[in-house]
Coordinates of C-alpha atoms in Angstrom, one line a residue:
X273 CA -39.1 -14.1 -141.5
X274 CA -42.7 -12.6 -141.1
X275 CA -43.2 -10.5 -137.8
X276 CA -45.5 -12.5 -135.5
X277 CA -47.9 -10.4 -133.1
X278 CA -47.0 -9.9 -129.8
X279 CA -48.8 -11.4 -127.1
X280 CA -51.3 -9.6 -125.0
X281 CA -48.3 -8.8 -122.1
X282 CA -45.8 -7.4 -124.8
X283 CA -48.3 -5.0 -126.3
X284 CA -48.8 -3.9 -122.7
X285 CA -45.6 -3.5 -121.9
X286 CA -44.8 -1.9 -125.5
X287 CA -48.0 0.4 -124.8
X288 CA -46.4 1.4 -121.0
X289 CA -42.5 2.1 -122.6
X290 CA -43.7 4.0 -125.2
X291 CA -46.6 6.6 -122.7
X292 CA -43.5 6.8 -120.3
X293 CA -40.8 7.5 -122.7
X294 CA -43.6 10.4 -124.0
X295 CA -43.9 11.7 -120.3
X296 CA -40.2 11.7 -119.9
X297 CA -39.2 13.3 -122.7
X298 CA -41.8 15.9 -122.4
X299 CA -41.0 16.6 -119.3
X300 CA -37.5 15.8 -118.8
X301 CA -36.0 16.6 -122.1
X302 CA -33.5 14.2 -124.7
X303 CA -31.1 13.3 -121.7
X304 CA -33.7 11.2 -120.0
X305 CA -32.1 7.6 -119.3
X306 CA -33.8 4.8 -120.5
X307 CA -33.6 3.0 -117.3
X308 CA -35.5 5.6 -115.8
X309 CA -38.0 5.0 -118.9
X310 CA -38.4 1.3 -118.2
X311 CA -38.6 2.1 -114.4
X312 CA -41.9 4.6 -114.9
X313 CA -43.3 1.7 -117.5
X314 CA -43.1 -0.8 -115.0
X315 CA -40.7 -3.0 -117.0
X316 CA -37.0 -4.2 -116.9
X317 CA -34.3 -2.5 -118.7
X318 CA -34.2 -5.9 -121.2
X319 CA -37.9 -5.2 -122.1
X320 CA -37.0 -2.1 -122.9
X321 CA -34.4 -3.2 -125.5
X322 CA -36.4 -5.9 -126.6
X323 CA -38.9 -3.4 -128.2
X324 CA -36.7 -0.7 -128.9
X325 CA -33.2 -1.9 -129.9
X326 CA -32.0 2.2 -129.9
X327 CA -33.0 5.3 -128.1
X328 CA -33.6 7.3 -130.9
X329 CA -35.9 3.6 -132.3
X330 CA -38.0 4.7 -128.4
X331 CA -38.3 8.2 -129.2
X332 CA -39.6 7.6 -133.2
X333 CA -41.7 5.4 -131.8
X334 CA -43.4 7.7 -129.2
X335 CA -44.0 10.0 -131.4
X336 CA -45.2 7.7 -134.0
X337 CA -47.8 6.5 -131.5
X338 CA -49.2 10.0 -130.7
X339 CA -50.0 10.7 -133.8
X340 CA -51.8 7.6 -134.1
X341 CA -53.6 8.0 -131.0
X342 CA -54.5 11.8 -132.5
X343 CA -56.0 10.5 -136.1
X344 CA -57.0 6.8 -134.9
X345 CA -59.6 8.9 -133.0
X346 CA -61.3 9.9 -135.6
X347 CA -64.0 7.4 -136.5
X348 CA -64.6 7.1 -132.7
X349 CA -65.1 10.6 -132.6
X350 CA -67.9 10.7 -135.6
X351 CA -69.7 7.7 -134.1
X352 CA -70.1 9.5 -130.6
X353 CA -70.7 13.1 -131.3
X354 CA -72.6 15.3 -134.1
X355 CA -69.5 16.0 -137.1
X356 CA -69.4 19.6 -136.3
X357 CA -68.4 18.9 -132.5
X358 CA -66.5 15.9 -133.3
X359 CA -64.5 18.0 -135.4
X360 CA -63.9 20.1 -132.9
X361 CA -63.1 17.5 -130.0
X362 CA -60.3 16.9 -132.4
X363 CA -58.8 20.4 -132.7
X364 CA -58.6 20.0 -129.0
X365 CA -56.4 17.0 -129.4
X366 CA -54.3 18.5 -132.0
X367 CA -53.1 20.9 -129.3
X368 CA -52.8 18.7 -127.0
X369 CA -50.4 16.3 -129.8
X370 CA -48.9 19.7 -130.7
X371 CA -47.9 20.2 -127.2
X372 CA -46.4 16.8 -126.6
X373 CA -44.6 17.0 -129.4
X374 CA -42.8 20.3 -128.7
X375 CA -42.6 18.7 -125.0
X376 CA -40.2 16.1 -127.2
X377 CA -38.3 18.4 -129.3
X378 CA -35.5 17.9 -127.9
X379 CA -35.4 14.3 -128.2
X380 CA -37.2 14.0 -131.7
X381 CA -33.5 16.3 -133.3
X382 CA -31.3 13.9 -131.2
X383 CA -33.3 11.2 -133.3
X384 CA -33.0 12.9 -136.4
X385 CA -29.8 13.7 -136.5
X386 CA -29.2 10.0 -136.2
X387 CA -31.3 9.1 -139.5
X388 CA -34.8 8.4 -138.1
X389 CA -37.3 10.6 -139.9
X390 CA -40.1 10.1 -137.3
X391 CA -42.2 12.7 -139.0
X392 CA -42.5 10.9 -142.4
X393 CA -45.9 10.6 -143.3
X394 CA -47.2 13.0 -140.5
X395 CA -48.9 15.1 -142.6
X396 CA -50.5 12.9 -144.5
X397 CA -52.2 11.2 -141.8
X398 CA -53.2 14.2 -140.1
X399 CA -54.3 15.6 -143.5
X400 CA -56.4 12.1 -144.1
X401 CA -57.7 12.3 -140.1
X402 CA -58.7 16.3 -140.7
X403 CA -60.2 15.6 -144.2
X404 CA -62.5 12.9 -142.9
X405 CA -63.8 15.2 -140.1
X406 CA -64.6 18.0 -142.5
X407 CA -66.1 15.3 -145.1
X408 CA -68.5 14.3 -142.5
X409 CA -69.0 18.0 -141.1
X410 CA -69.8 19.0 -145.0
X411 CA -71.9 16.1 -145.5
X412 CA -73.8 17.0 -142.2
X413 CA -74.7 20.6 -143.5
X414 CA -72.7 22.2 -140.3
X415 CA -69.0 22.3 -142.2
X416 CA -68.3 24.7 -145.4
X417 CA -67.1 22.4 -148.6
X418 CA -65.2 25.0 -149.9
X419 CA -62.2 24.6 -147.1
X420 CA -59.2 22.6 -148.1
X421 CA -58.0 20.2 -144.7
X422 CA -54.3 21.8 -145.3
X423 CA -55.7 25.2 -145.0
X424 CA -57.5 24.4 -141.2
X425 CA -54.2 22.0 -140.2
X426 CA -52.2 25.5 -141.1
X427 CA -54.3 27.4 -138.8
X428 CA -54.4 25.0 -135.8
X429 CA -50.9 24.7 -136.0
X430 CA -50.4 28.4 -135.7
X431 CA -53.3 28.3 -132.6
X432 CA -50.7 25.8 -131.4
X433 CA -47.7 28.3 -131.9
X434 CA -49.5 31.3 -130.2
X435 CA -51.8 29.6 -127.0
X436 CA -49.8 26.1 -127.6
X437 CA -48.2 26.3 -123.6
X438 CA -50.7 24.9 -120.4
X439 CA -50.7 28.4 -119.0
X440 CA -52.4 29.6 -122.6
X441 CA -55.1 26.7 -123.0
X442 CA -58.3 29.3 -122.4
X443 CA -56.6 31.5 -125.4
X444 CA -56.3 28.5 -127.2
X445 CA -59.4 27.2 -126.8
X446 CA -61.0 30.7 -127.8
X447 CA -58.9 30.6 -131.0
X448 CA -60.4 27.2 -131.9
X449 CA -64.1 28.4 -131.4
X450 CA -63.1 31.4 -133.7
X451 CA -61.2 28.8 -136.1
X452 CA -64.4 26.7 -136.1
X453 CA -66.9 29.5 -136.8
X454 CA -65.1 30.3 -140.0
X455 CA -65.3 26.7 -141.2
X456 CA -69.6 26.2 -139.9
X457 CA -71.5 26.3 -143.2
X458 CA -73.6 29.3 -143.5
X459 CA -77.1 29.7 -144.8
X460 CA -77.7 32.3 -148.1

């Protein structure tokens, strides 16, 4: 039997599960109880399991939505703001993803050791997200063409490993302005 959409209050309430469950396991850790998920959502405890039948089925799906919120953001990104700054904007977000996700660590092994694989496909999204920033950026003039999007996803995620932390965001955002001066096109 198909899946039918939710209605408009069950994506709300799946939205507000899956942002708290991302708050509490960042900040809490993997032992956060899922009542005390469904209590910062706003929602029963039935709710809860309605939508997510499992805790590690919660945690794969926070993450899952992250990352979507991270490369879904791309065509918004190129429609408000010149390629070359919306490709930046982004490398902001990665961090911030980056961040979250290490903020979830704990819970995303506890999920994986259980048989989820929460981080299938993650790479190629963020490669597809990436690639379509720098396409735009190259086809702008502002971005080289001669950067692959697995070689700039490699260096964000070591900006991430080195000024990834809250206290570190001004060395991290000085590593992305020297991370996107190598990759602005240059003249002759």
């Amino acid at each position: 039997m198909p899946d039918r959409p939710l209605r408009a209050d069950a994506q709300r309430n799946r939205q507000r599960l899956l942002d708290a469950a991302v708050q509490a396991f960042s900040q809490a850790g993997a032992e956060v109880t899922l009542d005390r998920v469904a209590k910062e959502a706003g929602v029963g405890i039935g709710t809860l399991y309605r939508h997510f039948p499992t805790r590690e089925a919660l945690v794969e799906a926070a993450y899952r939505n992250e990352l979507a919120k991270l490369c879904d953001a791309v065509p918004d990104l190129l429609a408000t703001r010149p390629a070359e700054t919306a490709v930046r904007d982004w490398m902001d977000r990665f961090v911030d993803y980056l961040a979250t996700k290490r903020g979830m660590a704990d819970a995303l092994r506890l999920a994986i050791a259980s048989g989820a694989n929460p981080y299938a496909h993650s790479r190629d999204r963020l490669l597809a997200a990436l690639g379509e920033l720098l396409a735009a950026g190259v086809a702008a003039g502002t971005v080289r063409s001669d950067v692959a999007a697995a070689d700039v996803l490699a260096g964000l995620s070591g900006v991430t490993l080195v000024a990834g932390e809250p206290d570190q965001r001004d060395q991290a955002g000085r590593l992305l302005d020297l991370l996107m001066d190598g990759l602005r096109h240059r003249q002759g």
